[in-house]
XYZ file of N, CA and C in Angstrom:
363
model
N -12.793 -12.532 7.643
C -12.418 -12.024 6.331
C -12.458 -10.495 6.363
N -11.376 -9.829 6.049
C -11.252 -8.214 5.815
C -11.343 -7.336 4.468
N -12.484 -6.915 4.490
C -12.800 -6.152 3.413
C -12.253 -4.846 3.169
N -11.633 -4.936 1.947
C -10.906 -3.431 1.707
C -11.129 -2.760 0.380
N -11.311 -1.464 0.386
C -11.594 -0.490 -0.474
C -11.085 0.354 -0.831
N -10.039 0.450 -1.798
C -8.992 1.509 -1.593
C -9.832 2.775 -2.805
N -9.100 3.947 -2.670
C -9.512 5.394 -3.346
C -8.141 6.350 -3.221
N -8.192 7.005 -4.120
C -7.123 8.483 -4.068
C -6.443 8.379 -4.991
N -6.532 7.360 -6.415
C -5.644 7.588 -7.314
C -6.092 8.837 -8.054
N -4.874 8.382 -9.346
C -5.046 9.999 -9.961
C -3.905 10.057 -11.126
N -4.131 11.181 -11.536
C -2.922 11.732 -12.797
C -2.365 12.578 -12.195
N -0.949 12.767 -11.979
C -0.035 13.676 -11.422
C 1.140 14.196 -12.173
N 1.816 15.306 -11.965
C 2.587 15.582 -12.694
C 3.616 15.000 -12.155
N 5.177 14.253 -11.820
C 6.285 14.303 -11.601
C 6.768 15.196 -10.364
N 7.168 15.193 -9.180
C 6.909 15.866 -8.359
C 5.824 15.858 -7.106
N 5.044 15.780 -7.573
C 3.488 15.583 -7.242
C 3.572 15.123 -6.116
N 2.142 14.839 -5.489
C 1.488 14.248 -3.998
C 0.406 13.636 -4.156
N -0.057 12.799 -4.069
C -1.288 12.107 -3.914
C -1.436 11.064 -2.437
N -2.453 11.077 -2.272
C -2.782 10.041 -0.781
C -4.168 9.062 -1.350
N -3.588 8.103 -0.992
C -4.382 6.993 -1.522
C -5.114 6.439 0.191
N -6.077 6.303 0.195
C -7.063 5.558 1.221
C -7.334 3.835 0.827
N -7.741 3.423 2.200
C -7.357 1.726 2.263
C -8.864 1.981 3.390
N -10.159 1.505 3.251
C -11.100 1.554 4.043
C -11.525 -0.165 4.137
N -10.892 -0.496 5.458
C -11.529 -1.775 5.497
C -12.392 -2.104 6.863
N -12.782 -3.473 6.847
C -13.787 -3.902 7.757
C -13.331 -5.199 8.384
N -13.531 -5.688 9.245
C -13.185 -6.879 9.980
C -12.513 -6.749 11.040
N -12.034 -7.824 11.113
C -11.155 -8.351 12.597
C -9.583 -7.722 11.748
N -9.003 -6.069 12.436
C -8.045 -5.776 12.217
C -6.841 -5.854 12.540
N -6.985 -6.105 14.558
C -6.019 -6.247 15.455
C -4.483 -6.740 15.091
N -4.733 -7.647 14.617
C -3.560 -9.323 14.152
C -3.258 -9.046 12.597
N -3.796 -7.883 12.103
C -3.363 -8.286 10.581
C -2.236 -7.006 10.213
N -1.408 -8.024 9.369
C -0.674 -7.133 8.849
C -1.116 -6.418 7.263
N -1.214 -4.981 7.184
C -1.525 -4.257 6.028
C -0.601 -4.225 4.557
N -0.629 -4.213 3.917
C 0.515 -3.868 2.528
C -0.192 -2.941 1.914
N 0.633 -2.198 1.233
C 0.253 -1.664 0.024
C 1.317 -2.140 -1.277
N 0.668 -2.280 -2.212
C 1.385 -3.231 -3.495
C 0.832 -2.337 -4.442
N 1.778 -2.428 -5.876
C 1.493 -1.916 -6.749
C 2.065 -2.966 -7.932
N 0.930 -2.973 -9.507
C 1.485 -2.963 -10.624
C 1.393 -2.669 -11.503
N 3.136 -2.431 -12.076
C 3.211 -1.754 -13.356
C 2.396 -2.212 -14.311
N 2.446 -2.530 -15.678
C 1.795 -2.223 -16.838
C 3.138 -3.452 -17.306
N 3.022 -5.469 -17.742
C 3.607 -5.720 -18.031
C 4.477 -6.337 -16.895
N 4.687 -5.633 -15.978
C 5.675 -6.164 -14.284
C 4.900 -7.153 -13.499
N 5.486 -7.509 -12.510
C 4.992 -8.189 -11.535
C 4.244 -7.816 -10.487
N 3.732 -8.051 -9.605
C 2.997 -7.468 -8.100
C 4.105 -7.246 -7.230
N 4.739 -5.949 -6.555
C 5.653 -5.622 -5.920
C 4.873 -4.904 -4.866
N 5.448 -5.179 -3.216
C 5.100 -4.287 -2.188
C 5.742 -2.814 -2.412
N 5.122 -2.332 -1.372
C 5.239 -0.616 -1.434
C 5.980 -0.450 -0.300
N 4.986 -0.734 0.568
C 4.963 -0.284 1.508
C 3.956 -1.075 2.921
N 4.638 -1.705 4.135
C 3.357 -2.995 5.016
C 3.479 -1.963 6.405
N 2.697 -2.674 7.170
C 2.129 -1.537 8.420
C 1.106 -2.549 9.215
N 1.686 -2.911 10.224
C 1.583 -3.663 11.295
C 0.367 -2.993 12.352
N -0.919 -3.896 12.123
C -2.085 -2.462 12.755
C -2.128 -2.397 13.836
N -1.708 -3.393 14.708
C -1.189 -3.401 16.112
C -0.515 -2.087 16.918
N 0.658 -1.961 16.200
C 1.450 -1.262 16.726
C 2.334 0.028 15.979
N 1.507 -0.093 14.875
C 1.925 0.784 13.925
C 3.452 0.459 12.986
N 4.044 -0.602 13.315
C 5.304 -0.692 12.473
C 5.369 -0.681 11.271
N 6.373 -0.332 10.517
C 6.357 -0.028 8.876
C 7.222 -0.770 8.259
N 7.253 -0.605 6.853
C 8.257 -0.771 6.264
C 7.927 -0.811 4.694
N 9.500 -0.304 4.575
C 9.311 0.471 2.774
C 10.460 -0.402 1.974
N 9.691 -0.231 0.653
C 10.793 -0.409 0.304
C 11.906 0.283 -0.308
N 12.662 0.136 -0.895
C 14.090 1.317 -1.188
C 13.644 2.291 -1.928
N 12.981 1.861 -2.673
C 12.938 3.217 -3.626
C 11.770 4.198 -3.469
N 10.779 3.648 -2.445
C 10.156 4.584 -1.967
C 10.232 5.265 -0.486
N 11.534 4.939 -0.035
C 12.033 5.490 1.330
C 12.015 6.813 0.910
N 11.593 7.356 2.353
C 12.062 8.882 2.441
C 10.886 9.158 1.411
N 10.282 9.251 0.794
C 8.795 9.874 -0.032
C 7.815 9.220 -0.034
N 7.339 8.249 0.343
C 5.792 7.150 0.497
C 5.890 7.469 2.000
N 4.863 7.232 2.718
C 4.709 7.153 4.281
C 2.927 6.412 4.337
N 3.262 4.990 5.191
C 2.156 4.335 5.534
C 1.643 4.615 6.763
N 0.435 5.089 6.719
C -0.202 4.806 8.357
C -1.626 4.785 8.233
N -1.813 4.893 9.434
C -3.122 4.113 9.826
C -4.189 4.916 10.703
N -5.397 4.920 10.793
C -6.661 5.689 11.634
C -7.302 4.285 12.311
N -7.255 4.282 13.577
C -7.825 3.164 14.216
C -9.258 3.539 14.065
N -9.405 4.582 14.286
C -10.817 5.323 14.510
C -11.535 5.123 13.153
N -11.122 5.158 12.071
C -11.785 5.272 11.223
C -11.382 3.649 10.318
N -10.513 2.568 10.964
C -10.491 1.724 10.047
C -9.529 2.045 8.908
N -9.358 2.738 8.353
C -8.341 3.046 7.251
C -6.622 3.104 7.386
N -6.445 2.536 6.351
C -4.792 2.828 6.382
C -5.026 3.568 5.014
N -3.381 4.207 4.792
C -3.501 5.414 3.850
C -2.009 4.946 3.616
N -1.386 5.736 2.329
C -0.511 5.630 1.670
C -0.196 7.356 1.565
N 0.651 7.693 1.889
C 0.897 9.557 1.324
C 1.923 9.286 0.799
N 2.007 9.965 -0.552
C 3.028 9.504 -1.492
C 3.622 10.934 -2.178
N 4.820 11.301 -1.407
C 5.283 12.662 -2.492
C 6.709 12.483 -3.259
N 7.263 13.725 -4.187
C 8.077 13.899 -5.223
C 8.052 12.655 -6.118
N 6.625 12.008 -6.380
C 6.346 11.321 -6.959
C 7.316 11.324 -8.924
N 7.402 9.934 -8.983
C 8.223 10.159 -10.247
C 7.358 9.050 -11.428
N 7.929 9.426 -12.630
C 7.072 8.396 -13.282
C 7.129 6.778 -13.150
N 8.374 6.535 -12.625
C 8.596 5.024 -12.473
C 7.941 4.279 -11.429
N 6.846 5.280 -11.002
C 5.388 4.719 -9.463
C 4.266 4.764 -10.087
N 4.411 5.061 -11.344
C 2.684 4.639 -12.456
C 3.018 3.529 -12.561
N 1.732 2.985 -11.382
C 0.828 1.794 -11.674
C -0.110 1.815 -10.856
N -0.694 0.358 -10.394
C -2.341 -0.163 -10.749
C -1.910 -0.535 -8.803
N -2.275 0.768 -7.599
C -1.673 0.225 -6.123
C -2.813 -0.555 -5.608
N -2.246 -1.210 -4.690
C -3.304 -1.856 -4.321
C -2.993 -2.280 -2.981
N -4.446 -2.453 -2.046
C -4.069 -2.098 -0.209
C -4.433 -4.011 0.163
N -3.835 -4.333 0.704
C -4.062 -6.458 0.827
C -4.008 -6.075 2.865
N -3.899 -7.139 3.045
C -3.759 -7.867 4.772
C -3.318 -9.307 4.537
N -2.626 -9.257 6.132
C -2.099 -10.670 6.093
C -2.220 -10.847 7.474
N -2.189 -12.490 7.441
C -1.563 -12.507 8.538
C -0.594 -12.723 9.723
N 0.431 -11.822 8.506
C 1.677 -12.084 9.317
C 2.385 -11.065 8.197
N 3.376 -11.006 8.768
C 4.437 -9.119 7.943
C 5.053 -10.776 7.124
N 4.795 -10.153 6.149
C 5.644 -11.036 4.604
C 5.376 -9.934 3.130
N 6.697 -9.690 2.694
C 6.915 -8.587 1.211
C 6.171 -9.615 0.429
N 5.631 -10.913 0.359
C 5.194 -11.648 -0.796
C 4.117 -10.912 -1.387
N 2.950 -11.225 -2.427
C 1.840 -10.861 -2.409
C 1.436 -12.274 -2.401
N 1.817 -13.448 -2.471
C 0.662 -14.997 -2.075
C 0.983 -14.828 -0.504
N 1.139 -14.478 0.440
C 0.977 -14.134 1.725
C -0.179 -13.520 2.328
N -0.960 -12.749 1.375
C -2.174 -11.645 0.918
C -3.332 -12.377 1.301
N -4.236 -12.237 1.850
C -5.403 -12.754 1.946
C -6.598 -12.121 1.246
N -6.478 -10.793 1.747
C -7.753 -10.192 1.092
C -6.736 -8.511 -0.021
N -8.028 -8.758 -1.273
C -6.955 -7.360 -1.566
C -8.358 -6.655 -1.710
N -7.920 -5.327 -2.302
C -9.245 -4.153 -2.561
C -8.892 -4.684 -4.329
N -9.839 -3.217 -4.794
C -9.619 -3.575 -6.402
C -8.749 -3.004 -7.251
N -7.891 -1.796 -6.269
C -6.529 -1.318 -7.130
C -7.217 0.037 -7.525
N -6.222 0.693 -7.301
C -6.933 2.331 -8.214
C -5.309 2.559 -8.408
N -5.651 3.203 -9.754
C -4.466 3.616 -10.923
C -4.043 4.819 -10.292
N -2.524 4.906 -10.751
C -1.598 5.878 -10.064
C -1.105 6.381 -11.380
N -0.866 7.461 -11.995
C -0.206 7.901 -13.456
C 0.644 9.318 -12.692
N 1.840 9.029 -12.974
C 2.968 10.305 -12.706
C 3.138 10.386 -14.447
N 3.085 11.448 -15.101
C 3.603 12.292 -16.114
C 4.364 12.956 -15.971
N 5.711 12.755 -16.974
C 7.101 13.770 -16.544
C 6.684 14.703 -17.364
């Protein structure tokens, strides 16, 4: 079982940068990472997954080219760096594992507890 702890939300202006941290524990090798977020009212949507093996990624459209996932073997953590942040990325992110690369969130095994993201235009 992989324990995760995510940190780095925040209030930002539109534009903005924030880096969100993913500190977990366990057997990491084989698992695949996500980061998920939700709106206020929406559903649970991926962000952004990251394969801890080998580092592979993947985004989704509307955060191509400004989110970037990676990872510290050394320290256990995956991270989220998130810039020209806009208001339509306020919500509630949240860092899961799997085991196996799937955009679902019932694919998810373990999640952290979510830390709030607020872009203000």
């Amino acid at each position: 079982q992989v324990t995760l702890v995510e940190s780095g939300g925040g209030l930002v202006q539109a534009g903005g940068s924030l880096k969100l941290s993913c500190a977990a524990s366990g057997r990491l090798s084989m698992r695949v990472f996500g980061w998920f977020r939700q709106a206020l009212g929406k559903e649970r949507e991926y962000v952004a997954l990251l394969a801890w093996s080998d580092g592979r990624s993947y985004y989704r459209e509307s955060v191509k080219g400004r989110f970037t996932i990676s990872r510290d073997s050394a320290k256990n953590a995956v991270y989220l760096e998130m810039n020209s942040l806009k208001p339509e990325d306020t919500a509630v992110y949240y860092c899961a594992d799997a085991p196996r690369w799937d955009l679902y969130p019932n694919a998810y095994d373990s999640w952290g507890q979510g830390t709030q993201v607020t872009v203000s235009s």
